[in-house]
Amino acid sequence: MNMKKQKPKAIVVGGSIAGESCAKALVSAGWDVVVIEKTRGPPTQNPTGAGLGLDPLAQKIVQSWLHEPELLYNNTLPITVTENLATDGEKKISWVIGREEGAKFLNAYWADLHGLIYNTLPPEIFLWGHQYLSFCISEDKLTVKVRAKDLQTAEIIEIVGDLLVGADGILSSIRQSILPDFKLRYTGYCAWRGSHIILTELKKEKFNWVWYVNQPEPELKGNTTSVKVSSDMIEELHQRAEQVWLPELSRMIKETKDPFLNAIYDCDPLEKIIWDRVVLTGDAAHPTTPHSGRSTNMAIIDAAVLGKCLEKDHLYSALEEYQSIRKPVTSAQVLHSRRLGQMKQGLSIPGRKLPFDPKTASLEDSEFILNKNVPLFDVVPPILDSIFRSA
């Protein structure tokens, strides 16, 4: 009698885009999946109004996951031209220091992209309102057990699986469990954000703006990089906008309701992103600054590569392959994004005598800031060739 082979089981911690992307890729690879997420349910509308840009490879991957690939285009806007402008706050003038045509990015709301991917998955695989507590590997190293808490009932549950995927973001609890001495690197600046105006055009007649401001590291409370914003801080934001930006931009910033502030962090590339039956993906594996638009794109590509690797029978060799494919790429892109942030914020840069000054920018500097010069930007991992050709 033929016995049906039992599917391997993955426990994914994190229900954001990184986590649901891993869930989708692993389900497609023939795995059973359960996703642990502390928020109460899937987002119906992005609470922060944040926008993101999908690069061509991430677009192809998402399309391959959708039942109707054209849905991606129905929920995004194409960006084919990007410009980097410098502004003289005293003279109230601006000029182009870098222009790129044919970028082929798609801009989307975070919640819209999350919803597209979420709707392709069985809803019963998600344990909403559950907080990850701890994990342990069995003595024979054949399974991993995760403990989580139901935040509504306070019940502690245990889930046993073959693989634990840490897709729980820049403040990853999985990563902290493995690397208890790990600390993020504060970049020296924070990001004011709002959903109202131009700069990044989004659907639903809203626009996303981001303003990076150099400042000492703020005091953060709880497991978040968001800073509690007071009315005095917003008033100071408005005053600085009048001093720095052109009148049109200053007015739009002042008209934005409920702007919010995030401290910006990254870290040096980790030595490894796999440990026995545990693997990190997305910001948990490679916290990065936003300047190269890599965070969501790296998370989606991580998931796709991991899924393809796990189509193979031997778990450990599959994880080694995943690490060997992704770590060189993400490490180079994280460090590139760090340098780009240091340039744009006028901070000191290792190996450079003076900070970047847009008034005296060289051709080399102007080229560095273009998306096309992100390391390995156009490289499609051979393991994803079939996705890239078919989507």
XYZ file of C-alpha atoms in Angstrom:
391
model
C 0.000 0.000 0.000
C 1.314 3.455 -0.918
C 1.601 5.800 2.050
C 1.206 9.479 1.277
C 4.298 11.394 2.347
C 3.601 13.866 5.154
C 4.245 17.470 4.262
C 7.001 19.268 6.179
C 5.776 22.067 8.435
C 7.134 25.596 8.738
C 6.358 28.013 11.560
C 6.636 31.607 10.348
C 6.876 34.354 12.959
C 5.672 37.648 11.519
C 2.561 38.372 9.494
C 3.798 41.437 7.643
C 4.788 41.351 3.960
C 7.991 39.435 4.760
C 6.123 36.761 6.715
C 3.214 36.317 4.341
C 5.647 36.196 1.404
C 7.475 33.339 3.118
C 4.151 31.636 3.769
C 3.181 31.939 0.109
C 6.539 30.689 -1.160
C 6.576 27.728 1.238
C 2.970 26.727 0.532
C 3.864 26.811 -3.163
C 6.837 24.563 -2.376
C 4.564 21.941 -0.811
C 4.942 22.865 2.860
C 2.332 23.180 5.562
C 2.641 26.609 7.158
C 1.412 28.375 10.280
C 1.996 32.108 10.727
C 2.229 33.689 14.188
C 1.442 37.413 14.307
C 0.781 39.610 17.337
C -1.594 42.075 15.654
C -5.264 41.186 15.949
C -5.977 40.676 12.276
C -4.959 41.470 8.725
C -4.768 45.191 7.957
C -7.776 46.608 6.144
C -6.067 49.959 5.719
C -2.476 50.939 6.344
C -2.440 52.841 9.639
C 0.683 54.782 8.689
C -0.014 55.544 5.047
C 3.460 54.361 4.103
C 4.263 53.751 0.462
C 6.820 51.434 -1.096
C 8.359 50.769 -4.481
C 8.575 47.326 -6.087
C 11.535 46.627 -8.359
C 11.135 44.495 -11.519
C 12.186 41.197 -9.902
C 9.891 41.633 -6.894
C 7.071 42.528 -9.298
C 7.567 39.281 -11.214
C 7.594 37.269 -8.001
C 4.389 38.825 -6.692
C 2.700 38.355 -10.059
C 3.622 34.668 -10.007
C 1.833 34.369 -6.655
C -1.400 36.078 -7.710
C -4.390 34.281 -9.206
C -4.793 37.273 -11.529
C -1.372 38.857 -12.206
C -2.937 42.070 -13.532
C -4.174 42.815 -9.996
C -0.690 44.076 -9.195
C -0.980 46.791 -11.833
C -4.512 47.644 -10.732
C -3.246 48.434 -7.237
C -0.022 50.269 -8.064
C 1.287 53.187 -10.095
C 4.288 52.913 -12.436
C 7.294 55.129 -11.788
C 9.496 55.333 -14.868
C 11.424 58.525 -14.042
C 13.109 59.355 -10.743
C 14.917 62.564 -9.861
C 17.140 63.503 -6.956
C 16.793 67.197 -6.171
C 18.943 69.398 -3.947
C 17.391 72.436 -2.255
C 19.000 75.654 -1.028
C 16.871 76.684 1.947
C 18.198 80.264 2.009
C 17.802 81.016 -1.692
C 14.650 78.881 -1.991
C 15.895 77.171 -5.136
C 16.340 73.538 -6.124
C 18.251 71.676 -8.821
C 18.604 68.161 -10.178
C 21.672 66.195 -9.095
C 20.555 62.836 -10.463
C 17.923 61.729 -12.945
C 17.050 58.201 -14.015
C 14.660 57.184 -16.756
C 13.179 53.752 -17.379
C 13.346 52.710 -13.716
C 10.227 50.459 -14.065
C 9.261 50.641 -10.398
C 5.708 50.205 -9.159
C 4.568 52.286 -6.207
C 1.993 50.878 -3.799
C 0.516 51.336 -0.378
C 1.930 48.840 2.086
C -1.563 47.632 3.029
C -2.601 47.151 -0.600
C 0.393 44.932 -1.352
C -0.122 43.029 1.893
C -3.740 42.412 0.943
C -2.873 41.143 -2.533
C -0.534 38.474 -1.145
C -2.716 37.662 1.873
C -5.726 36.939 -0.319
C -3.835 34.134 -2.080
C -3.336 32.239 1.193
C -5.678 30.078 3.291
C -6.765 32.390 6.143
C -6.711 29.518 8.638
C -2.901 29.341 8.560
C -2.666 32.698 10.384
C -2.704 32.867 14.180
C -3.574 36.534 14.633
C -3.232 38.037 18.094
C -0.476 35.632 19.132
C 2.886 36.798 20.430
C 6.025 34.732 19.941
C 7.687 33.818 23.255
C 10.491 31.328 22.630
C 11.684 28.360 20.614
C 13.795 25.267 21.159
C 15.317 22.630 18.913
C 14.671 18.998 19.879
C 17.610 16.991 21.199
C 17.700 14.897 18.033
C 17.540 18.149 15.996
C 14.628 16.820 13.961
C 12.030 19.383 15.036
C 11.648 22.905 16.390
C 9.060 23.860 19.025
C 7.690 27.391 19.321
C 5.829 28.818 22.308
C 3.394 31.680 21.726
C 0.840 33.563 23.807
C -2.744 34.276 22.811
C -2.970 37.979 23.669
C -6.722 37.820 24.177
C -6.956 34.797 26.486
C -3.349 34.707 27.802
C -3.235 31.013 26.851
C 0.229 29.655 26.060
C 0.344 27.393 23.010
C 3.125 25.205 21.618
C 3.622 24.437 17.940
C 6.039 21.811 16.640
C 7.402 21.978 13.125
C 10.348 21.200 10.887
C 11.479 24.807 10.343
C 11.192 28.166 12.098
C 11.229 31.233 9.831
C 12.013 34.531 11.529
C 10.265 37.145 9.411
C 9.464 39.434 12.308
C 11.095 42.634 11.166
C 13.898 44.949 12.156
C 13.318 44.331 15.890
C 13.174 40.566 15.382
C 12.539 38.547 18.526
C 13.811 35.415 16.751
C 17.108 37.111 15.968
C 17.385 38.351 19.555
C 16.776 34.831 20.858
C 19.706 33.570 18.793
C 21.956 36.630 19.195
C 21.170 38.058 22.654
C 23.977 40.656 22.437
C 22.888 41.962 19.042
C 22.268 45.717 18.773
C 21.034 47.813 15.889
C 23.085 50.782 14.667
C 21.373 54.161 14.892
C 22.067 56.054 11.677
C 22.038 59.574 13.121
C 18.686 60.615 11.681
C 14.950 60.022 11.859
C 12.234 60.117 9.210
C 9.135 62.272 9.358
C 6.452 60.719 7.188
C 2.999 61.653 6.062
C 0.320 60.699 3.592
C -0.975 63.746 1.781
C 1.185 65.220 -0.913
C 3.507 64.658 -3.869
C 7.026 63.150 -3.960
C 5.720 59.568 -4.204
C 2.421 59.238 -6.017
C 0.070 56.579 -4.699
C -3.416 55.332 -5.443
C -6.604 56.661 -3.827
C -5.668 60.302 -4.429
C -3.070 60.312 -1.682
C 0.644 60.960 -1.789
C 3.468 59.883 0.446
C 6.234 62.171 1.688
C 9.334 61.439 3.743
C 11.702 63.971 5.318
C 14.902 62.697 6.960
C 16.129 64.895 9.814
C 19.508 64.569 11.533
C 19.133 64.330 15.315
C 20.420 62.446 18.368
C 18.984 58.988 18.912
C 15.519 59.386 20.441
C 14.311 57.490 23.475
C 12.063 54.688 22.290
C 9.479 52.948 24.426
C 8.415 49.384 23.747
C 9.321 47.160 20.840
C 9.114 49.816 18.125
C 11.205 52.291 16.133
C 8.349 54.810 16.131
C 8.780 57.950 18.207
C 5.855 59.352 20.182
C 5.010 62.665 18.547
C 3.866 65.703 20.550
C 2.159 68.858 19.344
C 5.366 70.793 20.087
C 7.348 68.449 17.833
C 4.853 68.939 15.006
C 5.027 72.718 15.462
C 8.830 72.558 15.251
C 8.489 70.414 12.110
C 6.322 73.077 10.504
C 8.762 75.840 11.419
C 11.727 73.939 10.011
C 9.798 73.184 6.836
C 9.274 76.917 6.295
C 13.003 77.500 6.686
C 14.204 74.623 4.509
C 11.667 73.820 1.814
C 10.097 75.674 -1.047
C 6.751 77.272 -0.098
C 4.716 74.636 -1.936
C 6.313 71.755 -0.054
C 6.243 73.589 3.260
C 2.508 74.226 2.900
C 1.796 70.575 2.059
C 3.747 69.342 5.068
C 1.816 71.725 7.320
C -1.492 70.524 5.856
C -0.713 66.857 6.527
C -2.748 65.367 9.342
C -1.005 63.163 11.895
C 2.581 63.020 10.570
C 4.644 60.346 12.298
C 8.308 59.903 13.135
C 10.533 56.813 12.827
C 14.094 56.403 14.059
C 16.247 54.912 11.285
C 18.459 51.925 12.061
C 20.473 49.299 10.241
C 23.246 46.877 11.171
C 26.451 45.437 9.782
C 25.754 42.278 7.755
C 25.267 39.236 9.992
C 27.823 36.450 9.702
C 25.032 33.942 9.109
C 21.243 33.903 8.774
C 20.606 30.183 9.382
C 20.992 28.125 12.559
C 19.990 24.451 12.555
C 16.235 24.613 11.801
C 15.937 28.384 12.068
C 16.241 30.883 9.209
C 15.901 34.671 9.057
C 14.380 36.622 6.182
C 13.577 40.249 5.406
C 14.493 42.958 7.909
C 15.084 40.290 10.554
C 17.994 39.022 8.440
C 19.316 42.346 7.141
C 18.034 45.559 8.747
C 18.574 48.355 6.237
C 18.001 52.043 5.730
C 15.240 53.053 3.290
C 17.320 54.992 0.775
C 17.725 52.326 -1.880
C 14.164 51.066 -1.569
C 15.399 47.581 -0.735
C 13.590 46.513 2.448
C 10.353 45.118 0.973
C 12.057 44.018 -2.232
C 14.722 42.049 -0.374
C 12.039 40.429 1.799
C 10.019 39.273 -1.216
C 13.098 37.955 -3.020
C 14.303 36.244 0.182
C 10.975 34.433 0.409
C 10.973 33.355 -3.231
C 14.539 32.027 -3.036
C 13.844 30.246 0.258
C 10.751 28.611 -1.206
C 12.614 27.352 -4.261
C 15.463 26.019 -2.118
C 13.006 24.195 0.147
C 11.480 22.322 -2.768
C 14.449 20.003 -2.240
C 14.284 17.150 0.268
C 17.357 17.882 2.391
C 16.573 20.774 4.755
C 20.083 21.694 5.826
C 21.516 21.836 2.312
C 18.472 23.861 1.230
C 19.095 26.409 3.980
C 22.787 26.576 3.125
C 21.857 27.249 -0.500
C 19.444 29.998 0.542
C 22.134 31.671 2.640
C 24.765 31.377 -0.098
C 22.427 32.981 -2.653
C 20.972 35.808 -0.578
C 23.610 36.868 1.930
C 26.160 38.317 -0.554
C 23.415 40.318 -2.286
C 21.681 41.669 0.796
C 24.985 42.481 2.531
C 26.162 44.587 -0.410
C 22.807 46.352 -0.718
C 22.581 47.148 3.008
C 26.027 48.778 2.979
C 25.226 50.672 -0.234
C 22.012 52.009 1.297
C 23.918 53.040 4.431
C 26.428 55.043 2.414
C 23.658 56.609 0.353
C 21.927 57.760 3.541
C 25.166 59.205 4.888
C 25.640 61.134 1.649
C 22.128 62.523 1.488
C 22.171 63.538 5.154
C 25.590 65.205 4.934
C 27.091 62.856 7.525
C 30.688 61.713 7.729
C 31.465 58.770 5.459
C 34.280 56.278 6.097
C 37.015 56.722 3.493
C 35.854 60.192 2.491
C 37.498 63.384 3.757
C 34.444 65.642 3.594
C 30.713 65.004 3.786
C 28.754 65.019 0.559
C 27.759 68.525 -0.587
C 25.137 68.697 -3.379
C 26.470 72.129 -4.395
C 29.772 70.567 -5.385
C 28.589 67.042 -6.281
C 30.869 65.211 -8.676
C 29.677 63.092 -11.580
C 30.682 60.030 -9.564
C 28.488 61.160 -6.660
C 25.554 61.845 -8.975
C 25.885 58.360 -10.460
C 26.131 56.685 -7.060
C 22.690 57.851 -5.961
C 20.869 56.279 -8.929
C 18.846 53.102 -8.375
C 20.537 51.353 -11.272
C 23.813 51.459 -9.344
C 22.544 49.526 -6.336
C 24.858 46.486 -6.175
C 23.481 43.407 -7.945
C 20.234 45.275 -8.638
C 19.612 43.565 -11.980
C 20.880 40.123 -11.001
C 18.233 37.395 -11.104
C 19.262 34.332 -9.063
C 19.296 31.318 -11.423
C 16.972 29.497 -9.016
C 14.299 32.110 -9.890
C 14.779 31.972 -13.656
C 11.489 30.133 -14.165
C 9.555 32.805 -12.244
C 11.183 35.654 -14.120
C 10.495 34.091 -17.513
C 6.907 33.038 -16.882
C 5.512 36.022 -14.991
